[in-house]
Each structure stands twice: as structure tokens, then as C-alpha cells.
Coordinates of C-alpha atoms in Angstrom, one line a residue:
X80 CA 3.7 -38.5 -2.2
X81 CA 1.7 -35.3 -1.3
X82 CA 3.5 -32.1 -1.3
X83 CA 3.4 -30.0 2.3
X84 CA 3.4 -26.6 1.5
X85 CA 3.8 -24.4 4.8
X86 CA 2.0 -22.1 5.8
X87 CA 3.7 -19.1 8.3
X88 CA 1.8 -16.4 9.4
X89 CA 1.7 -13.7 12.1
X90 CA -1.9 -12.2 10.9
X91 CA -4.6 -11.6 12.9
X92 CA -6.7 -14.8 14.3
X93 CA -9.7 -14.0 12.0
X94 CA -7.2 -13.5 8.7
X95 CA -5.3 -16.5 9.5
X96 CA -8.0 -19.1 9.4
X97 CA -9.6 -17.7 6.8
X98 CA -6.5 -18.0 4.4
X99 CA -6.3 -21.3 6.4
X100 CA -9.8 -22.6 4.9
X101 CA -9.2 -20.9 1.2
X102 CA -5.7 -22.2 0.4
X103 CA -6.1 -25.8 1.2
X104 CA -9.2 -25.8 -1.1
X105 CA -7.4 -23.9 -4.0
X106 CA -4.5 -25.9 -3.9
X107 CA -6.8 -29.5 -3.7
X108 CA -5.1 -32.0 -5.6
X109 CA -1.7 -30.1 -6.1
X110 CA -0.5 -29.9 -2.2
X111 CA -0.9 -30.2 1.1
X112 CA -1.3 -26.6 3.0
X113 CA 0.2 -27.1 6.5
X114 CA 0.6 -24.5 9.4
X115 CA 4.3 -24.4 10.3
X116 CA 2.9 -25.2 13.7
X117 CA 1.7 -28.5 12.9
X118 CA 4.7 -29.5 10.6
X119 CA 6.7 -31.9 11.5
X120 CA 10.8 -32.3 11.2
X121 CA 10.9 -34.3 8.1
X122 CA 8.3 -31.7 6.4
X123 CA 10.2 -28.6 7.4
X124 CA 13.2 -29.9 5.6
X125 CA 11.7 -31.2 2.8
X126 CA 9.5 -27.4 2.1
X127 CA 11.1 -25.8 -0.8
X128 CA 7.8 -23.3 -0.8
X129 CA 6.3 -21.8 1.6
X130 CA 3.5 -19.4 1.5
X131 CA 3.7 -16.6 4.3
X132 CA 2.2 -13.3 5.7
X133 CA 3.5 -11.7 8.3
X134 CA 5.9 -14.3 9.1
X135 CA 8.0 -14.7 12.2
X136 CA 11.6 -14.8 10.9
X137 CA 12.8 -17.8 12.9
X138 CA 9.8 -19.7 11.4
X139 CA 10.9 -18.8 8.3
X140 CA 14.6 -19.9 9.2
X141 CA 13.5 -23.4 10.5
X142 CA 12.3 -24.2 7.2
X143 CA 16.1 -24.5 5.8
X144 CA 15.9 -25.3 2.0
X145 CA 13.1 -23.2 1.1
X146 CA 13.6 -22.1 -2.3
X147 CA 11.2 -19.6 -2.5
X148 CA 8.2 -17.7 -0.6
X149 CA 5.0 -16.8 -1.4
X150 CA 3.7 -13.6 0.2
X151 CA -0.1 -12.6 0.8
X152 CA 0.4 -9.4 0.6
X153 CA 1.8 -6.5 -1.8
X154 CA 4.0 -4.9 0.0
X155 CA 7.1 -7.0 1.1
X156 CA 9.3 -4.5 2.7
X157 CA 9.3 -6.0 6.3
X158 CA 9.8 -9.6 4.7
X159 CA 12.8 -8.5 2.4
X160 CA 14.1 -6.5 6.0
X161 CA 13.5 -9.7 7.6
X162 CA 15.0 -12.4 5.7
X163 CA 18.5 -12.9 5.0
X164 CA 20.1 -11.9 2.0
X165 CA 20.9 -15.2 0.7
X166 CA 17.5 -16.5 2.0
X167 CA 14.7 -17.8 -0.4
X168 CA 13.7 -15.7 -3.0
X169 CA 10.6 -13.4 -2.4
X170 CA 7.7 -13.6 -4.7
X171 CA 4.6 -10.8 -3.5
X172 CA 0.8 -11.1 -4.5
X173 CA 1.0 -9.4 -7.6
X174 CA -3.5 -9.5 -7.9
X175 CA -5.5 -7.3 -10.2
X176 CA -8.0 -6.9 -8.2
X177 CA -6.0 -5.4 -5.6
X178 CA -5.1 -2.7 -8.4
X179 CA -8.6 -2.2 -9.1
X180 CA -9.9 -1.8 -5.0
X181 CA -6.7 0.5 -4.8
X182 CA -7.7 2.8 -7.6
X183 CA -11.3 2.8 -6.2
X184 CA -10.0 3.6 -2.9
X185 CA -7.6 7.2 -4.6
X186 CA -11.1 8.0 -6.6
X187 CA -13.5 7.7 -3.2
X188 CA -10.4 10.1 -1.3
X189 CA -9.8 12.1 -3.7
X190 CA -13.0 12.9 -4.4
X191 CA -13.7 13.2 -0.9
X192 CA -11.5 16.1 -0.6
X193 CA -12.4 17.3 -4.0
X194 CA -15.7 18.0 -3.2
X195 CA -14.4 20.1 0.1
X196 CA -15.8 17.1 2.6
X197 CA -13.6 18.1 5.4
X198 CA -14.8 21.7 5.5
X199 CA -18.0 20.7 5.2
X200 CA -18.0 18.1 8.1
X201 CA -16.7 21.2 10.1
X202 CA -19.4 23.2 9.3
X203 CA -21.9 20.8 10.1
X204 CA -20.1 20.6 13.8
X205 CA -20.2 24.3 14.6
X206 CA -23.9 24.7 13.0
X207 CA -22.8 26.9 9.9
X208 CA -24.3 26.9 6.3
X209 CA -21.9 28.1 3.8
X210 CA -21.9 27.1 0.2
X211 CA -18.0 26.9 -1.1
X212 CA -17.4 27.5 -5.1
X213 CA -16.6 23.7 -6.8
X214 CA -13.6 23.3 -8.8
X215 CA -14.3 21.0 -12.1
X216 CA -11.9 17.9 -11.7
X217 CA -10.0 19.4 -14.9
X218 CA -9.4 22.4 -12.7
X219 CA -8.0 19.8 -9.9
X220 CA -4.5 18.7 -10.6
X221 CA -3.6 15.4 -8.6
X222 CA -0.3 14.2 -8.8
X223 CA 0.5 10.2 -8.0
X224 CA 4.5 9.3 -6.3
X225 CA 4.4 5.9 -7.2
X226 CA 3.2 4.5 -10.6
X227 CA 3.3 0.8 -10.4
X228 CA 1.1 -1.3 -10.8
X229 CA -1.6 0.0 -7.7
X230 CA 0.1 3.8 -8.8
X231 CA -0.6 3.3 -12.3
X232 CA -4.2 1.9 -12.0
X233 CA -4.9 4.5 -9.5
X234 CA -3.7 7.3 -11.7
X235 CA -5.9 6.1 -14.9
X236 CA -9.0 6.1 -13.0
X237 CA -8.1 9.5 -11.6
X238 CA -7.8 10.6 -15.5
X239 CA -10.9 8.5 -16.4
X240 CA -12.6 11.1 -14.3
X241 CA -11.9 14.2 -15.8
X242 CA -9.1 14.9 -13.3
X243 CA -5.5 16.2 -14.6
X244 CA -3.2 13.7 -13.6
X245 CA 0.7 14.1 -12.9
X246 CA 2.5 11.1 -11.9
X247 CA 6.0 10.3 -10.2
X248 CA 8.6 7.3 -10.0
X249 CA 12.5 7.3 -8.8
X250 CA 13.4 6.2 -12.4
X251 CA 11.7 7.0 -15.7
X252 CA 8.7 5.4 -16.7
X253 CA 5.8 6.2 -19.2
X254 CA 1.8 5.6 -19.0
X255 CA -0.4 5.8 -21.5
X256 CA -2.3 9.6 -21.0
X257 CA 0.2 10.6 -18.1
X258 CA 2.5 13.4 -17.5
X259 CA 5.4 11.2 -16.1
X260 CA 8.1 12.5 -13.6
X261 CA 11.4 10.9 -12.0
X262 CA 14.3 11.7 -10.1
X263 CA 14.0 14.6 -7.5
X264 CA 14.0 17.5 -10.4
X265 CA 10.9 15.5 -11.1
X266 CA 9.4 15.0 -7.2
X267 CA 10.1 18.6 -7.1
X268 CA 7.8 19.4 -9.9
X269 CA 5.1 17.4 -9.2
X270 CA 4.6 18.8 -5.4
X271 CA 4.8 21.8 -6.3
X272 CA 2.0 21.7 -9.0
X273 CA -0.7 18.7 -7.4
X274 CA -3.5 20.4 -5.3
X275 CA -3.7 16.5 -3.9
X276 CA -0.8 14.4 -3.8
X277 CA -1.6 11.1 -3.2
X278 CA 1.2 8.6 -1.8
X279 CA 1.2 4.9 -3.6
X280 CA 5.4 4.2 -3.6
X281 CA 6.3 1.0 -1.8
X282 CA 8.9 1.6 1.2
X283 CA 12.3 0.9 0.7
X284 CA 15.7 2.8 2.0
X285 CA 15.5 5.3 -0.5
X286 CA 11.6 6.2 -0.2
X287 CA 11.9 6.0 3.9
X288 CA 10.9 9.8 4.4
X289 CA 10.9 10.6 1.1
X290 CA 8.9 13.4 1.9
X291 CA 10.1 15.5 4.7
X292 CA 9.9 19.2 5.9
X293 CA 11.9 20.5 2.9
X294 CA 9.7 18.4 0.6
X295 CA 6.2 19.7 2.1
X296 CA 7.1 22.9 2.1
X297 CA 7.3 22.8 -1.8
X298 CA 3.2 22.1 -2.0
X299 CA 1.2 24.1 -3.6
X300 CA -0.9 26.3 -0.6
X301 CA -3.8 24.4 0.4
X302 CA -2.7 21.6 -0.9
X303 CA -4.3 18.2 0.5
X304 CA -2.1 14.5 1.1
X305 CA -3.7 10.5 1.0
X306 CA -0.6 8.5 2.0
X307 CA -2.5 4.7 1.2
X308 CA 1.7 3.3 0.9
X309 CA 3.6 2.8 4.1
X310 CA 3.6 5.3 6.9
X311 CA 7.2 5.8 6.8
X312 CA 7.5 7.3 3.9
X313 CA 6.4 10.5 5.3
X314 CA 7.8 12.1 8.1
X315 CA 5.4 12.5 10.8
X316 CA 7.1 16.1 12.7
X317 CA 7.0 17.4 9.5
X318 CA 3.7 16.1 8.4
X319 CA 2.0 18.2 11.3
X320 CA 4.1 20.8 10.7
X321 CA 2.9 21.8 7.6
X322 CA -0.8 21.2 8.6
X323 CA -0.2 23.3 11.4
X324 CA 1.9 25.8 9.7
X325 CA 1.0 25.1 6.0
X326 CA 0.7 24.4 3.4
X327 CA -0.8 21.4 3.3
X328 CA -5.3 21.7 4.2
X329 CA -5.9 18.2 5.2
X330 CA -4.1 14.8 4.9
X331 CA -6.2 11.4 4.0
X332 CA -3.9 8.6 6.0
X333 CA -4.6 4.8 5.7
X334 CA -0.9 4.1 6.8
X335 CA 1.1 4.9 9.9
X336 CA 4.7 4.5 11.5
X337 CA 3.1 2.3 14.3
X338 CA -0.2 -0.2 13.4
X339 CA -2.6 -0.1 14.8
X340 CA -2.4 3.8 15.7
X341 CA -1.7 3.7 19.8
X342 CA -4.5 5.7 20.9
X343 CA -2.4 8.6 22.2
X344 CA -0.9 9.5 18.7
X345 CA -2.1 13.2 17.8
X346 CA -3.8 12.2 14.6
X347 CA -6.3 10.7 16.2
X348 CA -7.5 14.5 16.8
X349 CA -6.2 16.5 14.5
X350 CA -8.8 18.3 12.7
X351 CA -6.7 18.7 9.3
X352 CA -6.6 15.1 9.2
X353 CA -9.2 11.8 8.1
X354 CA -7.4 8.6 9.9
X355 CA -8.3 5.6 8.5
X356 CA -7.2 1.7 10.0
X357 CA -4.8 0.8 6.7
X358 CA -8.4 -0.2 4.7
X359 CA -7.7 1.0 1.0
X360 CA -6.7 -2.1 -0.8
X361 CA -7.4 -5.1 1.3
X362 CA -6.5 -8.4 0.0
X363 CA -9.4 -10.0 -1.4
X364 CA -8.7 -13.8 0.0
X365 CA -10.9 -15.8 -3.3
X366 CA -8.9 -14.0 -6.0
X367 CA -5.7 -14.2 -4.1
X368 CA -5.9 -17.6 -3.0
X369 CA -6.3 -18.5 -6.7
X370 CA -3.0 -16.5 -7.6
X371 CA -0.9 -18.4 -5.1
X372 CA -2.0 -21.7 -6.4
X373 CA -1.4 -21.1 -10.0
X374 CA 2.1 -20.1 -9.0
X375 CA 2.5 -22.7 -6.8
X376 CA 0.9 -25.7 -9.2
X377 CA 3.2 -24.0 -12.1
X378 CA 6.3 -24.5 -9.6
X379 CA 5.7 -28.4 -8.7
X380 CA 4.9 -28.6 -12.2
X381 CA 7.6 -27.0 -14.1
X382 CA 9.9 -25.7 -11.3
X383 CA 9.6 -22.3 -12.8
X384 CA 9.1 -20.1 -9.8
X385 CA 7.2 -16.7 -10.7
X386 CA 8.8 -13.1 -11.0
X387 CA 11.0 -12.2 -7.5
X388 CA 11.7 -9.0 -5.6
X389 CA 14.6 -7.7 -6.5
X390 CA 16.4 -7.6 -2.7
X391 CA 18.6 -4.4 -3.5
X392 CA 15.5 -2.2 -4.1
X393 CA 13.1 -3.6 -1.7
X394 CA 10.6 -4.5 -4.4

């Protein structure tokens, strides 16, 4: 008897049937991937998998012995907010690729402002030809809030070129070549040292506006932001406060309170800031879809079902 593995998604048309044509071929010969919509009774009850993006809740709820959940994506916050407590357990795309287009993603930025490209870009508009003096990236301290898996990547590339890397987490950690930070002694330290502080700490109750007005004000004068995590995890008044006000020079955002950015939100102006439509790490759908079906062939195999979130800290 073939397995039906659902499929529940709220993506975007265009996403949905691609992941619709890539996971029925990588899981060929292991299961069946359905879309919820064309499930029918029998099936739902009998899922104990399900693979999901973006799912609508009450999907997810009419599958009602679902053991566990695949996610497409890396961050899970929404689908941990989502789901009930006692739900199925929530396993993300955990894909080193995804690490590796992240960290390329920080270097491009970071460079970016490096290199002064903002001022430049002004210049060009108002027609003036001024030559800034260049910093060496050892000169350039950048200092990474979040050092998982994308964090960590992201923060040895950084180091791999030339830069002098600081890097942050809520509880102690250690990478190889990094000064490591925790706790908000630690936050503290690292704002108030990074001449670009870039954001890569998933979104959870505790790092919801983790950086706030009393948080900016502690950066370094001139001091430059890329928030590529959740847009919630800065506070936006405050955000603009300190580029209007200092000290922050520019902020690099991929991520926003409200996606896509309504068209009358004031970044879409502001000339302190690069806005960018949440493109750093996109999932790459071949390597992904051949994730999700080794973790999904292990399960029906062996029933071990890979690492979960842990619900309490969001991640």
C-alpha cells in the first residue's frame, strides 16, 4: 500500500508547484506526495507526515494523527505560533546550502557597506566626485547576533575575509576563530564595538524586539545594520530613530514586520536605508527536496523521525 504524504502550503502559486513537481519525484518509490486539497477522508486520517510551508492551521488540524511535520523553510516561528502545543512535532529544513547562500548573502552586504556603496550611490545622484579613505576589513569590526547554523557560517566567511569578527547568542556558545558573546552583558558588548551589526537570530518571544531604542543607542557612531532574520526582531520607531537621529549610517533590510512591504511604509524612501524583498537565503528547491526525502524515507523506514524544535524556545 502506497504511503500519502500531504502536502499543505500557503506559498506563492509559482513556489507551490514547483515544490509540487520536485517532491513527488524525490520521494518516487517511498510515497505518494498529495496536496491536502486533493486528499481524501481516509488519507487525512491515516497521514502521520506531512510536509508544509506556510500552512493554513486548520489544514494542518484536519490531518488529526499527524506525528510530525516537515517544514520547507528555516525559520519555523509562525508554524510553532501556529500549531498547538501538543500538536505534531516540528522538524525545519535544516540544508547546507542554505548556510552557504546565507553567508554569501552577509559577505555581498557587508561588503557592500564596507566599501562605502551607499555614499557613493548618493554622490552619483547629486553629480559629486569625492574619493572616501578605505578601511582594511581588519580595520572593520562586524559583529553577528545569532550564531547558528546560517550565524555561524555567515560569521566564518566574514573572518575568511580578513574581517574581525565578534559574534552573539542568548546562551554561551563557542566557534572555532570567534570572539563569542551571550546574555545582555554580552549583546551590550558586541553593539557597542561592531561598525556593522548584522541580524541572523531566529524570532522567538525573547528575541521579539531584541533590539530597541535603548539597544541602538549603544552603536558605535556610524555604525551600519543588515537584519537578513525576522523583521520583528527590531523595532521599527526606533530603527528610524537612530538613522534619523544616530547613530546608526545605513541599515541593509531583507526582512520586515509586514511582507511584502505595503508600499506606503517609509523605508521604501529612506535614504539611510537598502530594502531588499526577504532574498538573502532562498530555499534552493533540488537540495531541499532531497533533505525532505531522506528524512521522510528514514521515518517509513525506521520510524525515527529527525531532530524537532524545541516548542519552549521557538527553535
Amino acid at each position: 500500500m502506497t504511503t500519502i504524504v500531504p502536502f499543505v502550503s500557503q506559498a506563492s502559486s509559482d513556489e507551490r508547484q514547483a515544490w509540487r513537481e520536485a517532491l513527488p519525484e524525490a520521494l518516487r518509490g517511498m510515497a505518494k506526495v498529495t496536496p491536502f486539497e486533493d486528499l481524501t477522508e481516509a488519507e487525512r486520517a491515516a497521514a502521520t507526515v506531512a510536509i508544509v510551508a506556510n500552512p493554513d492551521p486548520a489544514k494542518v488540524a484536519a490531518l488529526p494523527n499527524l506525528v510530525w511535520v516537515q517544514s520547507l523553510w528555516a525559520g519555523v516561528e509562525r508554524l510553532a505560533a501556529d500549531l498547538p502545543d501538543d500538536g505534531p512535532l516540528i522538524v525545519r529544513l535544516t540544508d547546507p546550502q542554505m548556510a552557504e547562500t546565507m553567508s554569501e548573502a552577509v559577505l555581498a552586504w557587508t561588503l557592500y557597506l564596507h566599501r562605502d556603496m551607499p555614499r557613493y550611490m548618493h554622490q552619483q545622484r547629486a553629480k559629486v566626485w569625492q574619493e572616501h579613505m578605505l578601511k582594511t576589513p581588519m580595520e572593520r569590526t562586524i559583529g553577528v547576533l545569532g550564531i547558528g547554523k546560517l550565524g555561524g557560517a555567515s560569521a566564518q566567511r566574514l573572518k575568511a575575509n580578513g574581517f574581525n569578527v565578534m559574534g552573539w547568542s542568548r546562551s554561551k556558545k563557542e566557534l572555532d576563530g570567534i570572539s563569542c558573546f551571550h546574555g545582555t552583558d554580552g549583546l551590550n558588548a558586541v553593539l557597542e564595538q561592531s561598525d556593522i551589526i548584522v541580524v541572523l537570530v531566529p524570532l522567538t518571544g525573547e528575541t521579539r524586539g531584541l533590539l530597541g531604542r535603548e539597544e541602538l543607542r549603544r552603536c558605535k557612531e556610524n555604525a551600519a545594520i543588515i537584519n537578513f532574520a525576522r523583521g520583528p526582531i527590531i523595532d521599527t520607531s526606533a530603527l528610524i530613530d537612530a538613522l534619523d537621529n544616530g547613530p546608526l549610517s545605513h541599515a541593509v533590510l531583507d526582512v520586515f514586520d509586514e511582507e511584502p512591504l505595503p508600499a506606503s511604509n517609509p523605508f521604501w524612501a529612506h535614504d539611510k536605508v537598502t530594502v531588499l524583498p526577504h532574498i538573502s537565503a532562498p530555499t534552493i528547491i533540488s537540495t531541499a527536496a532531497a533533505i525532505v526525502a531522506r528524512n521522510i524515507g528514514t521515518y517509513l523506514e525506521t520510524g525515527e523521525i529527525p531532530q524537532s524544535i524545541d516548542r519552549n524556545r521557538g527553535y
